[in-house]
mmCIF file with all atom_site columns, C-alpha atoms in Angstrom:
data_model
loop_
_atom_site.group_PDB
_atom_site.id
_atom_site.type_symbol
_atom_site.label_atom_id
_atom_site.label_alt_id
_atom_site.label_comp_id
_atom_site.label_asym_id
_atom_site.label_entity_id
_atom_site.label_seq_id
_atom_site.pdbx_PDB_ins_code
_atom_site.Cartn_x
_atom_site.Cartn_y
_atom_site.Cartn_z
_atom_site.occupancy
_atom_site.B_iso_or_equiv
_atom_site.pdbx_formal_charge
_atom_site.auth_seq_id
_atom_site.auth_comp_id
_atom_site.auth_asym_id
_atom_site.auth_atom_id
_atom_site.pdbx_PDB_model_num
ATOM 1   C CA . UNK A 1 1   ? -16.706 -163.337 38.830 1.00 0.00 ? 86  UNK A CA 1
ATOM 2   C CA . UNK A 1 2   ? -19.112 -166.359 37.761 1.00 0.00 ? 87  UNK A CA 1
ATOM 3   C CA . UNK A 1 3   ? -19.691 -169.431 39.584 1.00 0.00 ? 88  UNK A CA 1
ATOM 4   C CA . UNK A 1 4   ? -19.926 -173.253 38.304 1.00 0.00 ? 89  UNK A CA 1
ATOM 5   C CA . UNK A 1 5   ? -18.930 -176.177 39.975 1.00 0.00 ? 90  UNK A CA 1
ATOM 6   C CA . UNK A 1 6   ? -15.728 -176.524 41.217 1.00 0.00 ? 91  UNK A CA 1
ATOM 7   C CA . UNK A 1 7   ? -14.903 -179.553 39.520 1.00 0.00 ? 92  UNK A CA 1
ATOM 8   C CA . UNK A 1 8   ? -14.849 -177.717 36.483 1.00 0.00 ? 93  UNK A CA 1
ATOM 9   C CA . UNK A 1 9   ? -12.850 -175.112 37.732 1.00 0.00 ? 94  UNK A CA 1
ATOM 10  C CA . UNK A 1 10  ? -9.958  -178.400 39.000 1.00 0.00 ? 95  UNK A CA 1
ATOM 11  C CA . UNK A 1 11  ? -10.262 -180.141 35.472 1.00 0.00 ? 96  UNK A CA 1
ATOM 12  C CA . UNK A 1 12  ? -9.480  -176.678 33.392 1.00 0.00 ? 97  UNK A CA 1
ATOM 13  C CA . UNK A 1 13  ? -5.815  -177.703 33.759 1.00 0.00 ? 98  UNK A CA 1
ATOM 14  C CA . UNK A 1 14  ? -2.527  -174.856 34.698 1.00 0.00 ? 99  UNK A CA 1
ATOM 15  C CA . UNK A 1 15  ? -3.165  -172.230 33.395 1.00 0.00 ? 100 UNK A CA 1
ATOM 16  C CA . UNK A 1 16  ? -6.735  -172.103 34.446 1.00 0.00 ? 101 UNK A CA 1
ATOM 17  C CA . UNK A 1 17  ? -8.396  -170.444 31.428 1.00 0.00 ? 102 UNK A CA 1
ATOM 18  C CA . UNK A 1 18  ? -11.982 -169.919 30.139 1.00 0.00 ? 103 UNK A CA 1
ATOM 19  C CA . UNK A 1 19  ? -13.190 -168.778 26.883 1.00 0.00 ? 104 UNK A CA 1
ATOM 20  C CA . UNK A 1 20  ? -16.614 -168.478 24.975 1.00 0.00 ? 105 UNK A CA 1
ATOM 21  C CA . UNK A 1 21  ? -16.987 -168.590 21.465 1.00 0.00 ? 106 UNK A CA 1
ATOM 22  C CA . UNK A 1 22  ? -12.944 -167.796 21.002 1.00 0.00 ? 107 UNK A CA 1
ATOM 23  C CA . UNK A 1 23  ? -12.793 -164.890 23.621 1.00 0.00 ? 108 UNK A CA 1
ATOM 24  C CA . UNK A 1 24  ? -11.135 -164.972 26.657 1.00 0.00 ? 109 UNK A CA 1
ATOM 25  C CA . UNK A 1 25  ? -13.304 -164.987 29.856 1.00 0.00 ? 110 UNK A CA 1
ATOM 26  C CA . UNK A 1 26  ? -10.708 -165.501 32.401 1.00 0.00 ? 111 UNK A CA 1
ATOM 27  C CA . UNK A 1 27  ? -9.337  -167.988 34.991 1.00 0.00 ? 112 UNK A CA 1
ATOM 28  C CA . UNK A 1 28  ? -10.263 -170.200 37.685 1.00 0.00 ? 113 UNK A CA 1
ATOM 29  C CA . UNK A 1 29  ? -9.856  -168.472 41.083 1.00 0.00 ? 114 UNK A CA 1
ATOM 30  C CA . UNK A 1 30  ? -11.114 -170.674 43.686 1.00 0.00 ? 115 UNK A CA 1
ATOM 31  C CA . UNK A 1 31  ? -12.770 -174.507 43.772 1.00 0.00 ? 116 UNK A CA 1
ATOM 32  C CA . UNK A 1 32  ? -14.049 -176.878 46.505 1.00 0.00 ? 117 UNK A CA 1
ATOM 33  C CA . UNK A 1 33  ? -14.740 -180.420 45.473 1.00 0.00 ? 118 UNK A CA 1
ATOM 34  C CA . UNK A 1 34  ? -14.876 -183.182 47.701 1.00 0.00 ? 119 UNK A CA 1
ATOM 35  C CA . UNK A 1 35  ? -16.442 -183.315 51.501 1.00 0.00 ? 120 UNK A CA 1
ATOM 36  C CA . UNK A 1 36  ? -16.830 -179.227 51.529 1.00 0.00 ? 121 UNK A CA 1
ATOM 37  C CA . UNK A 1 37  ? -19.312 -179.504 48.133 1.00 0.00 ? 122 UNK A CA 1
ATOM 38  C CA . UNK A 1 38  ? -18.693 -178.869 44.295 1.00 0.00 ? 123 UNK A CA 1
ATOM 39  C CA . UNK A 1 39  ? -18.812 -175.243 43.309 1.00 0.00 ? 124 UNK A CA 1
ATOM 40  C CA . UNK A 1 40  ? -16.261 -172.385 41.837 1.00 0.00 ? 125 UNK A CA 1
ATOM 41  C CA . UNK A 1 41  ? -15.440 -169.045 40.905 1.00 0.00 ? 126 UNK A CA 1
ATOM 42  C CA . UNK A 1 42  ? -13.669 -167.938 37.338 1.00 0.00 ? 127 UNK A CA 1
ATOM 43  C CA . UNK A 1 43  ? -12.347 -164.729 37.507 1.00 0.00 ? 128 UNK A CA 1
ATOM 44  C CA . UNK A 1 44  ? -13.918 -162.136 34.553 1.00 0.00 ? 129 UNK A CA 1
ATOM 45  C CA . UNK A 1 45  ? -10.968 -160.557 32.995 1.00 0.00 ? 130 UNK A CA 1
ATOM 46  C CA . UNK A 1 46  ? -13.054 -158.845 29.991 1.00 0.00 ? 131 UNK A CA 1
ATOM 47  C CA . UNK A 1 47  ? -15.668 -157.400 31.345 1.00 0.00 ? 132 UNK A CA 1
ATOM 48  C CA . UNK A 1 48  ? -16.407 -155.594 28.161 1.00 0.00 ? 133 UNK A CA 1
ATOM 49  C CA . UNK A 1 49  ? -17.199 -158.715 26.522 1.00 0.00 ? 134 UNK A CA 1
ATOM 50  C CA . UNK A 1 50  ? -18.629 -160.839 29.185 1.00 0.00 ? 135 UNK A CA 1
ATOM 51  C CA . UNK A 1 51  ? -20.106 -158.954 31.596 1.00 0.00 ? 136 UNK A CA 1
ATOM 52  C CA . UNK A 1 52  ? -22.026 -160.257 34.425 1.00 0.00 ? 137 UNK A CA 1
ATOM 53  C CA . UNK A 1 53  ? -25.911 -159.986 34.818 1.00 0.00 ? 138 UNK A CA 1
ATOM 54  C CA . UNK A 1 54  ? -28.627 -161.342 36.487 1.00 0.00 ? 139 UNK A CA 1
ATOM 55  C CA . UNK A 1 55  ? -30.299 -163.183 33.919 1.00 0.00 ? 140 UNK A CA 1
ATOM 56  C CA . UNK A 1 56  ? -30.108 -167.211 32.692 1.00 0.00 ? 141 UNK A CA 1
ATOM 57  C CA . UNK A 1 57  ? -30.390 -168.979 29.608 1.00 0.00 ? 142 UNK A CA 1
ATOM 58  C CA . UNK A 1 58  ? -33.292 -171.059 29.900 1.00 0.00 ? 143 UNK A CA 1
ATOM 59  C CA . UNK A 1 59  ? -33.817 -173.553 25.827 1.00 0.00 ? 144 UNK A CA 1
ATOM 60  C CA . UNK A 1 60  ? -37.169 -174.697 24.881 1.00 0.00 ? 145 UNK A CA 1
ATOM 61  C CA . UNK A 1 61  ? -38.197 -178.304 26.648 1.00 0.00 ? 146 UNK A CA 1
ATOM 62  C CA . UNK A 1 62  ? -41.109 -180.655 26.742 1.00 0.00 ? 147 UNK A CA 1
ATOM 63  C CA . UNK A 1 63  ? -43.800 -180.430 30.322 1.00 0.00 ? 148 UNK A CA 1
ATOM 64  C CA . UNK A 1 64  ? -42.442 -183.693 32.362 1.00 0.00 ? 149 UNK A CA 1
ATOM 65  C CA . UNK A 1 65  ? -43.346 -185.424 35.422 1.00 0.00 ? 150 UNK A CA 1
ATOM 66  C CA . UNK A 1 66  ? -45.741 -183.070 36.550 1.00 0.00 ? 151 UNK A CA 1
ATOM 67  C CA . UNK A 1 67  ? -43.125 -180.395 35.861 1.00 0.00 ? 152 UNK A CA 1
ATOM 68  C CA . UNK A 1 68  ? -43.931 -177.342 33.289 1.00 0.00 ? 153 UNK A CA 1
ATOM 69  C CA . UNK A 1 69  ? -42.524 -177.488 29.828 1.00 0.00 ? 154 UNK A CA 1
ATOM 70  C CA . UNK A 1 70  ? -40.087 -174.281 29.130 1.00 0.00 ? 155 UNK A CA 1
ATOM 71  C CA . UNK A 1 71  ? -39.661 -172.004 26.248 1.00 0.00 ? 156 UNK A CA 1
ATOM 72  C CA . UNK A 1 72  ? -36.838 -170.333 24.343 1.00 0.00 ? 157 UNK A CA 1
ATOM 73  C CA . UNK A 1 73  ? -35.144 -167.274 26.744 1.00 0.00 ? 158 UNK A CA 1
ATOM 74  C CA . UNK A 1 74  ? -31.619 -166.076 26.530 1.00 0.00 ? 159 UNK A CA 1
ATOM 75  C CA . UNK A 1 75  ? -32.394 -163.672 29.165 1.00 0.00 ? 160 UNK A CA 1
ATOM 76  C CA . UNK A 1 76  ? -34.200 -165.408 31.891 1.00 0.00 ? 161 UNK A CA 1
ATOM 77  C CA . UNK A 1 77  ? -33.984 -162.874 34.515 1.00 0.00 ? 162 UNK A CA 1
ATOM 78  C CA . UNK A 1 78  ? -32.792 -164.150 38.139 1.00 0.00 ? 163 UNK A CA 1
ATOM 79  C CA . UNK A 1 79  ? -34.601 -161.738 40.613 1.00 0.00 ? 164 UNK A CA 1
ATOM 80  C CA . UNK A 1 80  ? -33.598 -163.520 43.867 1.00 0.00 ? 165 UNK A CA 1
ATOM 81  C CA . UNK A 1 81  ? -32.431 -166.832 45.391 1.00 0.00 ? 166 UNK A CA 1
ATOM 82  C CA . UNK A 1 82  ? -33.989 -169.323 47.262 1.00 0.00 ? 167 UNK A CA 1
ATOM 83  C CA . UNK A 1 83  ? -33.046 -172.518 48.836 1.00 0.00 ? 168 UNK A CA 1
ATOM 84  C CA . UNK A 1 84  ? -33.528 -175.960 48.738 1.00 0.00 ? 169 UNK A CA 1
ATOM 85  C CA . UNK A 1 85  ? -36.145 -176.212 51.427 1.00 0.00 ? 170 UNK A CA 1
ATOM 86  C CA . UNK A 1 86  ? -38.422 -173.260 50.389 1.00 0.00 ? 171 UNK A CA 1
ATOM 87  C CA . UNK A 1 87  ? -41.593 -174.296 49.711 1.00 0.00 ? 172 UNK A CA 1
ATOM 88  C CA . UNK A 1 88  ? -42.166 -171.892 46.977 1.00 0.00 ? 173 UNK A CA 1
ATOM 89  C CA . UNK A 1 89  ? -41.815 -174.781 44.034 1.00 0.00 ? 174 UNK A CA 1
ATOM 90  C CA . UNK A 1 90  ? -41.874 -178.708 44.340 1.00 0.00 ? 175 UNK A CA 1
ATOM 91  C CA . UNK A 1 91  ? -40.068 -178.741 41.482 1.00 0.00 ? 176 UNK A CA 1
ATOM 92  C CA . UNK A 1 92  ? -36.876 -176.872 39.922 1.00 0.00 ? 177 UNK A CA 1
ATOM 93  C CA . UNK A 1 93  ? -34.921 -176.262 36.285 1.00 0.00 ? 178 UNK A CA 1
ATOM 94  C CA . UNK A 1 94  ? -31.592 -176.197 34.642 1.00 0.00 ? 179 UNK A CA 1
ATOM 95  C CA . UNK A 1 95  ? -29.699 -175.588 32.012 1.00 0.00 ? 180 UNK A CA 1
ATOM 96  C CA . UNK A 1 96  ? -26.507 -177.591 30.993 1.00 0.00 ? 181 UNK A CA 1
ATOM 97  C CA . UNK A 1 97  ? -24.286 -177.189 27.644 1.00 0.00 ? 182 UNK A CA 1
ATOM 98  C CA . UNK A 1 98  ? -25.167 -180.942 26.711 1.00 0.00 ? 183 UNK A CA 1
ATOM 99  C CA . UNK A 1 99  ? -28.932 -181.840 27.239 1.00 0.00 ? 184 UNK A CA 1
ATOM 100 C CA . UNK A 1 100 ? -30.002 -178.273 27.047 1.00 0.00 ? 185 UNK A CA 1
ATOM 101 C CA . UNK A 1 101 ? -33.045 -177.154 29.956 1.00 0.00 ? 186 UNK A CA 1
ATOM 102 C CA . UNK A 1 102 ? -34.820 -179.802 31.900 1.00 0.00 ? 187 UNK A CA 1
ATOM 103 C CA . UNK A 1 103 ? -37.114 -179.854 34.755 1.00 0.00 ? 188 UNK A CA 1
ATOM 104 C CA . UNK A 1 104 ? -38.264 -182.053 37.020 1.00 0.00 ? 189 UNK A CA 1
ATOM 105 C CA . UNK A 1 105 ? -39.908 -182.179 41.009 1.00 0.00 ? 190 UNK A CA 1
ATOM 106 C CA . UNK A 1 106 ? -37.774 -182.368 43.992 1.00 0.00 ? 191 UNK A CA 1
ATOM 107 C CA . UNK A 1 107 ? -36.159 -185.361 45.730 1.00 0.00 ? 192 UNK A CA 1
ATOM 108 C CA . UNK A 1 108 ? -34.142 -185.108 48.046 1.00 0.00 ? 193 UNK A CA 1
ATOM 109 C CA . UNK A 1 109 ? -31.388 -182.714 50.327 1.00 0.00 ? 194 UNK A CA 1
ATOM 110 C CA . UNK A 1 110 ? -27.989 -183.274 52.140 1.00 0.00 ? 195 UNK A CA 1
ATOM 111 C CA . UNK A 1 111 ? -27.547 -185.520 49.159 1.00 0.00 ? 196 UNK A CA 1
ATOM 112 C CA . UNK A 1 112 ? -23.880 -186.832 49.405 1.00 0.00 ? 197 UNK A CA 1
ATOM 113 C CA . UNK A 1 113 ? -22.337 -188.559 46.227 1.00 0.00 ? 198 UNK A CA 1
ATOM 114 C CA . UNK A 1 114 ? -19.751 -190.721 45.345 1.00 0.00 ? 199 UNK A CA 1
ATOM 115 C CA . UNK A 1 115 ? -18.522 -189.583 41.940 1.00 0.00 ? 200 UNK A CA 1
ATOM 116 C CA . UNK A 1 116 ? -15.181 -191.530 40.837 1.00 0.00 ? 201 UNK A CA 1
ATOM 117 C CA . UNK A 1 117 ? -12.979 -189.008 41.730 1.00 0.00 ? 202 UNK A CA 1
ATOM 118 C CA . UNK A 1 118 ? -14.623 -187.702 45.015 1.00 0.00 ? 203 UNK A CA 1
ATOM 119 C CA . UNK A 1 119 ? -16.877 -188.054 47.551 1.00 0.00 ? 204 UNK A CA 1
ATOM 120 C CA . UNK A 1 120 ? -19.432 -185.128 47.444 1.00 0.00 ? 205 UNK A CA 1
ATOM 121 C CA . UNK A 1 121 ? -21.356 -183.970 50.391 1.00 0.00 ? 206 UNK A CA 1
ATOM 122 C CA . UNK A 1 122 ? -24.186 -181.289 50.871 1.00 0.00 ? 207 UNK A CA 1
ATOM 123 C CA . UNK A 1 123 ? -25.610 -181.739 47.502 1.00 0.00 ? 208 UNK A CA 1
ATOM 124 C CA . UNK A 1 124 ? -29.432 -181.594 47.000 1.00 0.00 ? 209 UNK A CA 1
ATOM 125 C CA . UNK A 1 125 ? -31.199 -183.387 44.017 1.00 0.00 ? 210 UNK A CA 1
ATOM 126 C CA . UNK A 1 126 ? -34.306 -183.390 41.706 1.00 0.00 ? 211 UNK A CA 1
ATOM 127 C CA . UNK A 1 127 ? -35.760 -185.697 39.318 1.00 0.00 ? 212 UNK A CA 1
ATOM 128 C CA . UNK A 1 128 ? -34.862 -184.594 35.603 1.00 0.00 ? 213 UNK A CA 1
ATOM 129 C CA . UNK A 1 129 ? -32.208 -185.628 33.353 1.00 0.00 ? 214 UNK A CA 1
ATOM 130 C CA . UNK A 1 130 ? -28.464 -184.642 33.252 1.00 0.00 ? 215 UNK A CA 1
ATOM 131 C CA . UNK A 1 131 ? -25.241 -185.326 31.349 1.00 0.00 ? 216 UNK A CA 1
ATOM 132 C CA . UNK A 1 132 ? -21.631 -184.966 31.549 1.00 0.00 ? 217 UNK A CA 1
ATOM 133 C CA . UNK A 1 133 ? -21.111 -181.246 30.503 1.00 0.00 ? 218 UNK A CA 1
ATOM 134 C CA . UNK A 1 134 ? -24.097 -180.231 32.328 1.00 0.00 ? 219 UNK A CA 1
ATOM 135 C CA . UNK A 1 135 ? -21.810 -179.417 35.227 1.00 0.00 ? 220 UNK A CA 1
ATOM 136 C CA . UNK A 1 136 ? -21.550 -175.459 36.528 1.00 0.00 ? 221 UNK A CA 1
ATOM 137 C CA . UNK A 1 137 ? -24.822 -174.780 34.886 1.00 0.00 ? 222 UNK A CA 1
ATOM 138 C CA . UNK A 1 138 ? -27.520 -173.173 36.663 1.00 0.00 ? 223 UNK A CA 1
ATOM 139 C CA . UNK A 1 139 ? -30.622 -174.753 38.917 1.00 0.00 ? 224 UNK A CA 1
ATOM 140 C CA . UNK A 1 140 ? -33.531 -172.405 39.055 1.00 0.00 ? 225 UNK A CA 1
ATOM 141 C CA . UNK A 1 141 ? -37.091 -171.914 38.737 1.00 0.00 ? 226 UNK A CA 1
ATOM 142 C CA . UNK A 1 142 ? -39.199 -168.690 38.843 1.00 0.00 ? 227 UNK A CA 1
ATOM 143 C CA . UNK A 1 143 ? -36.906 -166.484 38.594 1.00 0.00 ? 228 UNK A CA 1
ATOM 144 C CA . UNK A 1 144 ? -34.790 -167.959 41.311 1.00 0.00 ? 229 UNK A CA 1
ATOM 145 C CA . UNK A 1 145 ? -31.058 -169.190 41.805 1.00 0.00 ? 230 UNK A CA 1
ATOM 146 C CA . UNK A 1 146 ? -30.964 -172.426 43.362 1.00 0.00 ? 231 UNK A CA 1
ATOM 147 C CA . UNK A 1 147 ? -27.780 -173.287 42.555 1.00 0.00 ? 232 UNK A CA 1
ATOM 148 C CA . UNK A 1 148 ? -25.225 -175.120 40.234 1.00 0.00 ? 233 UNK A CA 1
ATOM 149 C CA . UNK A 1 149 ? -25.340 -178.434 38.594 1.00 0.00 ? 234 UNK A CA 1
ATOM 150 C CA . UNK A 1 150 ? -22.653 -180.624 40.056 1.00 0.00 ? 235 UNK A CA 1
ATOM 151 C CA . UNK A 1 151 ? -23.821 -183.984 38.453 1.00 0.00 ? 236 UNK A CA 1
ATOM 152 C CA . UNK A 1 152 ? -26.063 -187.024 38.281 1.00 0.00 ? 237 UNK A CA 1
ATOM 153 C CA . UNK A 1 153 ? -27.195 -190.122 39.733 1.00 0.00 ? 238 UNK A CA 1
ATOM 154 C CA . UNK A 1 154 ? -28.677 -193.155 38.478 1.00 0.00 ? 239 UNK A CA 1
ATOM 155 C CA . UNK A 1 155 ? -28.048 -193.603 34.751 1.00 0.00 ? 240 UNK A CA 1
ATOM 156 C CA . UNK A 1 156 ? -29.736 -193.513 32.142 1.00 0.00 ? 241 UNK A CA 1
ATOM 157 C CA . UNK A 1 157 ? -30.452 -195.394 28.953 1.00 0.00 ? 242 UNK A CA 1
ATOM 158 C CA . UNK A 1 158 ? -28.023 -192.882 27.452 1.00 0.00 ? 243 UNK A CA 1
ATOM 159 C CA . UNK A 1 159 ? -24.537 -192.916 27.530 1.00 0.00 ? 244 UNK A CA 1
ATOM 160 C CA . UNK A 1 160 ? -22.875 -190.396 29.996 1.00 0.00 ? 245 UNK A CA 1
ATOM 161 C CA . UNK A 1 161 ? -26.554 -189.351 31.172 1.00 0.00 ? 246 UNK A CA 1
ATOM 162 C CA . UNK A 1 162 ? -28.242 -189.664 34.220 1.00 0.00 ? 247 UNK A CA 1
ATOM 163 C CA . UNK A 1 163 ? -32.043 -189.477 35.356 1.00 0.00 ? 248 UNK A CA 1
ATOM 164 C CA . UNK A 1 164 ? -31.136 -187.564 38.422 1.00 0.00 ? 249 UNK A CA 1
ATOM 165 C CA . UNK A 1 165 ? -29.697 -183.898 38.899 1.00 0.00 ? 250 UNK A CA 1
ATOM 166 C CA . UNK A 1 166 ? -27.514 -182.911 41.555 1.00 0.00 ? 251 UNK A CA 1
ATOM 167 C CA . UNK A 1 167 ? -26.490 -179.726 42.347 1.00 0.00 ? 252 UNK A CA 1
ATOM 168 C CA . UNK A 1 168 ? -24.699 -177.766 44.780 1.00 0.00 ? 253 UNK A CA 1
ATOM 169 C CA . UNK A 1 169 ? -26.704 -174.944 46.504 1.00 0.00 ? 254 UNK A CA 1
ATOM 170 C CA . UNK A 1 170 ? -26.664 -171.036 46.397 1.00 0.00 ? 255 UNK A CA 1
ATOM 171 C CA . UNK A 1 171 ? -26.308 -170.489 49.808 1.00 0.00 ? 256 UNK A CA 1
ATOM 172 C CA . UNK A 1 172 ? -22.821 -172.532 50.634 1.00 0.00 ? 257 UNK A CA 1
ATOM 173 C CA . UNK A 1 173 ? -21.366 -170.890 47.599 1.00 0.00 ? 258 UNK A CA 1
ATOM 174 C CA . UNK A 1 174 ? -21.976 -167.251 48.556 1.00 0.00 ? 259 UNK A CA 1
ATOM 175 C CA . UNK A 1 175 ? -20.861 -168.284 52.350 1.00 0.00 ? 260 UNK A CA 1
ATOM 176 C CA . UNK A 1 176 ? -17.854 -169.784 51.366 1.00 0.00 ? 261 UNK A CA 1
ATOM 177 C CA . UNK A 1 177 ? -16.743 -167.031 49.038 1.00 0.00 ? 262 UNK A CA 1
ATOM 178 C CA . UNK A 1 178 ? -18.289 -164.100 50.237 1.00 0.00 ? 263 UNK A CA 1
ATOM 179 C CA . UNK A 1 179 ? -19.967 -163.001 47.419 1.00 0.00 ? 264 UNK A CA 1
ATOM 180 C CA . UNK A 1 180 ? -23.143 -161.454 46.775 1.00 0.00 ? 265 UNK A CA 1
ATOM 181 C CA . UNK A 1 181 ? -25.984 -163.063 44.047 1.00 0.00 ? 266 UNK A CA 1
ATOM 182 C CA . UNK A 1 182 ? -26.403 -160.305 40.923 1.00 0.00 ? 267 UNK A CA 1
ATOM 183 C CA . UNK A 1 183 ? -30.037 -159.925 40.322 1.00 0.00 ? 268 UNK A CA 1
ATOM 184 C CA . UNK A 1 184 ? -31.887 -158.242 37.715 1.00 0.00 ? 269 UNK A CA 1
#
């Protein structure tokens, strides 16, 4: 199984199905979205062609608000998790389909949002640029899951962009679904 945000998992449409680059990944199995958070599982059915591992794609970006600049990894490997209120990092990273890797510092927990369709609570946030198809993708920094993207706040200058990322944490996912982080 993979997780994302369960949004994504809701707006797949019957029958729930995922593919990559024209092969089949599988379906949704589970969302929450609304007071309970904004996270997922999809189900692997070919694990011969996606198989799970504990590694992120991280894309090149520019050093920002006293924030470190990224390179190019396909294999970013994930060798723990951590949560919101570590103090290990002031600031934390993702990675989103539309804008690509960003980073920015930390601003805020219990973040609840009021998306058009929902009312999201336990969210946390940090200061770095999102879009819309951002959502499900992965919040990290050195070498740790934080979480997935669930959204934004405050737009932006562009269209469908915000300056803000929220996501939902690692912890409530693996609680709520019983499941156990892969590392590398």
């Amino acid at each position: 199984r993979l997780i994302t945000a369960g949004h994504c998992v809701r707006d797949s449409g019957s029958p729930n199905s995922w593919s990559q680059n024209g092969f089949a990944v599988g379906g949704g199995y589970r969302y929450t979205y609304g007071s309970g958070g904004d996270y997922g599982i999809i189900t692997v059915d070919d694990s011969t062609f996606w198989a799970s591992r504990g590694w992120v794609y991280v894309r090149q970006s520019a050093a920002v608000n006293g924030s470190p600049g990224t390179t190019e990894n396909p294999q970013y490997p994930i060798n723990g998790e951590s949560q919101y209120s570590s103090t290990a990092s002031t600031y934390l990273c993702h990675t989103g389909q539309t804008i690509g890797t960003r980073c920015g510092p930390k601003s805020g927990s219990n973040v609840t949002a009021g998306y058009p369709d929902a009312t999201v609570s336990g969210l946390a946030r940090f200061d770095a640029p999102v879009c819309r198809g951002d959502s499900g993708g992965p919040v990290y920094v050195q070498n740790a899951a934080y979480g997935v993207v669930s959204g934004g706040q405050t737009n932006a200058t562009t269209p469908d962009c915000f300056t803000t990322t929220l996501f939902q944490g690692i912890g409530a996912i693996k609680s709520a679904y019983n499941l156990t982080l892969l590392h590398n």
